[in-house]
Coordinates of C-alpha atoms in Angstrom, one line a residue:
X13 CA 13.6 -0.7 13.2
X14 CA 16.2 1.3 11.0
X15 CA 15.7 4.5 9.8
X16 CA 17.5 3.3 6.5
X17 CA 17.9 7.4 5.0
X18 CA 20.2 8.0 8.2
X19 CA 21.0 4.8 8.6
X20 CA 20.5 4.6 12.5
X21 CA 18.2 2.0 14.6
X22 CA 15.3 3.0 16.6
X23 CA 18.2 2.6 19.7
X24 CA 20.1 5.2 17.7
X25 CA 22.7 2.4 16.4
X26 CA 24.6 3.0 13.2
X27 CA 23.0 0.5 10.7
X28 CA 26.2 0.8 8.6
X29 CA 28.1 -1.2 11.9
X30 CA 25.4 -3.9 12.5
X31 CA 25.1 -4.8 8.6
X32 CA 27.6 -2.8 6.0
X33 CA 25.5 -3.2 3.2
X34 CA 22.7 -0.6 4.9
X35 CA 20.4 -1.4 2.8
X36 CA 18.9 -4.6 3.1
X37 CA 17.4 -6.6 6.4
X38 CA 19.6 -8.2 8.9
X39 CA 19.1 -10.9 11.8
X40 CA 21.4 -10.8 15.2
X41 CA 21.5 -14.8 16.1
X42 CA 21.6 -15.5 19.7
X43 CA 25.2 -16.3 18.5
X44 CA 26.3 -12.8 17.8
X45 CA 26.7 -13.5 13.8
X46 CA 24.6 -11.4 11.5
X47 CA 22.8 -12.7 8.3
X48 CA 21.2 -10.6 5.7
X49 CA 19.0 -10.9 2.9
X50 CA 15.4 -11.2 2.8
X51 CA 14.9 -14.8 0.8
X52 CA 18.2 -15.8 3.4
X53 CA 16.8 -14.9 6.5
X54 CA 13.2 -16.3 5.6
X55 CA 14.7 -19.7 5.3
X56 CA 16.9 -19.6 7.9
X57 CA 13.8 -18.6 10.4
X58 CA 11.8 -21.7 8.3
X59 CA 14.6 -23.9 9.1
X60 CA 14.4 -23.3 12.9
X61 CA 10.6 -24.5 12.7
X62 CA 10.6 -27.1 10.3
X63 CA 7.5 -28.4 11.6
X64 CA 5.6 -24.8 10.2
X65 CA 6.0 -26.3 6.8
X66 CA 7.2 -22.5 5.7
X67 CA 9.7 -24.3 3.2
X68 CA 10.2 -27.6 2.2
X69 CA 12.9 -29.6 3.5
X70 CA 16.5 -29.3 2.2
X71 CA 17.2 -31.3 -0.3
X72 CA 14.2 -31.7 -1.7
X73 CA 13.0 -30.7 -5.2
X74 CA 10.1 -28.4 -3.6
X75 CA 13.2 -26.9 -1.2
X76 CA 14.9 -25.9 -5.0
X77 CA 11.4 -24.9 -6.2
X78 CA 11.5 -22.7 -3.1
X79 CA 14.9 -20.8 -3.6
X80 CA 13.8 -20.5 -7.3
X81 CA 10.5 -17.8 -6.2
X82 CA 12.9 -16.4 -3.7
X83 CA 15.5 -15.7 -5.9
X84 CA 12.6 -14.4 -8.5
X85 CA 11.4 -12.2 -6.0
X86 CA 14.5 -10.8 -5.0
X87 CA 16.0 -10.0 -8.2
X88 CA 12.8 -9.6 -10.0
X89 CA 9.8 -8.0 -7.9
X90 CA 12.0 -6.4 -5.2
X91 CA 14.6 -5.0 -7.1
X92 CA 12.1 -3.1 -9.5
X93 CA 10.4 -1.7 -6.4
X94 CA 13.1 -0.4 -4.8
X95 CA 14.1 2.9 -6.9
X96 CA 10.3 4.2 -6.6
X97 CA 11.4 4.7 -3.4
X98 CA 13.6 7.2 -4.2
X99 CA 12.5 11.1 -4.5
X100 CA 14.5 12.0 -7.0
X101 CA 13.9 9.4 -9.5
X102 CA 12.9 10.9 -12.8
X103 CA 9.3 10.4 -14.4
X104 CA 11.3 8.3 -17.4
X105 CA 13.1 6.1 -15.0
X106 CA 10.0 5.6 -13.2
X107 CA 7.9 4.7 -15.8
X108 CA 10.7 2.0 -17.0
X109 CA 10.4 0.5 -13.5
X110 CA 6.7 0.1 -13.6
X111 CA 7.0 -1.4 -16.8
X112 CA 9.7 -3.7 -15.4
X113 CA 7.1 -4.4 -12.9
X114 CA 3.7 -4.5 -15.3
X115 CA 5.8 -7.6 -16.9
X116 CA 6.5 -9.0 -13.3
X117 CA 3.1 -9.1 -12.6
X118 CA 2.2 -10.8 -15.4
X119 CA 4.0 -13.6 -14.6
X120 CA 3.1 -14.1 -11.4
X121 CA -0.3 -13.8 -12.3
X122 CA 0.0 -16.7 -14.8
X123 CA 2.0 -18.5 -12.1
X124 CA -0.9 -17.8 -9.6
X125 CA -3.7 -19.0 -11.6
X126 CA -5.6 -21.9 -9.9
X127 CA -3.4 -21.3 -7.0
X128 CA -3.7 -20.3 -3.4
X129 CA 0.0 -19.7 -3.2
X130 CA 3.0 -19.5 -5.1
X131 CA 3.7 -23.0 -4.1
X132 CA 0.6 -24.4 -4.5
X133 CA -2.1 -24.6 -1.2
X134 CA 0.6 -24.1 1.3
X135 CA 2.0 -20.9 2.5
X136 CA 5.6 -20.6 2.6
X137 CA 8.2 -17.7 3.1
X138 CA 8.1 -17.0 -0.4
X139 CA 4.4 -15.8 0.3
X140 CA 5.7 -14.1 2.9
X141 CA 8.2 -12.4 1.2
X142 CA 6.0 -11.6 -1.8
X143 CA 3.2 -10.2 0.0
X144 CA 5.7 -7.8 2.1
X145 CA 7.4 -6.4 -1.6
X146 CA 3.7 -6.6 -3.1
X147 CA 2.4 -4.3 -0.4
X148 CA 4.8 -1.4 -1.5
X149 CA 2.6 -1.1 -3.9
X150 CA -0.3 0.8 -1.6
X151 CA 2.9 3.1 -0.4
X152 CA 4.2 3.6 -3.8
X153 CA 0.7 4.0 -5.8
X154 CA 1.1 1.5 -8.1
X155 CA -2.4 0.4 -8.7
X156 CA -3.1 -3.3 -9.4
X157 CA -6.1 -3.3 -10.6
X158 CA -4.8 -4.8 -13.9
X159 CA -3.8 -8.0 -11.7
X160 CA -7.0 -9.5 -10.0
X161 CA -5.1 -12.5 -9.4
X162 CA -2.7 -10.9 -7.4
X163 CA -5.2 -8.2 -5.8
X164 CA -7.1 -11.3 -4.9
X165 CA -3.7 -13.2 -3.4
X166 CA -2.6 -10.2 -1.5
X167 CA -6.0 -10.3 0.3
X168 CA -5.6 -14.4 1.0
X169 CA -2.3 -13.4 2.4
X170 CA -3.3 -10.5 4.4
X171 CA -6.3 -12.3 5.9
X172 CA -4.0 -15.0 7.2
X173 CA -4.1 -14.3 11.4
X174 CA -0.2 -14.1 11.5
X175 CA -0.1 -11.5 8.8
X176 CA -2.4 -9.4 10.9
X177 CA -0.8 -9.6 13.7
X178 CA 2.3 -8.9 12.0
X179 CA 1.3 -5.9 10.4
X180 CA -0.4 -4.3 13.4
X181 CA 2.9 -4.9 15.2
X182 CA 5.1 -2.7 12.5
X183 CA 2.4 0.1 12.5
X184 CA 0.9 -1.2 8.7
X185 CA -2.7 -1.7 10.3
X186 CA -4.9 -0.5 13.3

């Protein structure tokens, strides 16, 4: 856990020395090297289970589908959330972001129609990754009631047994 505003782990680490970027997520492999990157680390963990069917084998045209929603989310979904986390934002800014975002969800919601994932019937780290910037929203208070689709994805994903368990470990749920 990293308290990212001082930049120090729960074990009092400075972030800044385990990942220089500070801001985004990072993975110690049981090699010593770090990665970072959300939609890099999600199919790096994939790729040590293959057999989970999280992402579609390399090489594949489902694989590229995969990286293309990742990327999306990333640049996209993620990127608009992450200056309403910010205090001092100004109403103006904050109301271009949500717009930003009102047009992002739009999208997905199109993309979602008929589906159970973003990917079809399978879950994959895309969902994964989705779900996690998606549920900012409850944090942020940005109300998605204009979005069924997606209010009606995000409680799919959150229903799933892993996703409990996931969020009761990081203190989301009781």
């Amino acid at each position: 856990k990293v308290d990212l505003a001082k930049k120090m782990t729960a074990s009092g680490e400075d972030y800044n020395k385990i990942n220089p970027k500070g801001s985004v997520p990072a993975i110690q492999l049981d090699d010593g090297q770090i990665l970072t990157e959300a939609a890099v680390i999600l199919q790096y963990l994939a790729d040590q289970k293959p057999e989970s069917g999280l992402a579609p084998r390399l090489g594949t045209m489902e694989r590229y589908r995969l990286m293309e929603w990742m990327n999306f989310i990333t640049s996209e979904v993620h990127k608009q959330f992450g200056p309403l986390f910010n205090p001092k934002v100004t109403g103006e800014w904050k109301e271009n972001q949500l717009n930003l975002l009102s047009s992002r969800f739009d999208y997905l919601t199109k993309r979602l129609e008929g589906k159970q994932f973003l990917m079809g019937d399978k879950f994959s780290v895309a969902d994964a990754y989705l779900f996690t910037v998606l549920n900012w929203s409850i944090f942020l208070k940005v109300d998605l009631e204009k979005w069924p689709t997606l209010k009606e994805y995000m409680g799919r994903v959150a229903a799933r047994p892993g996703v409990k368990e996931t969020m009761k470990a990081e203190g989301l749920i009781k």
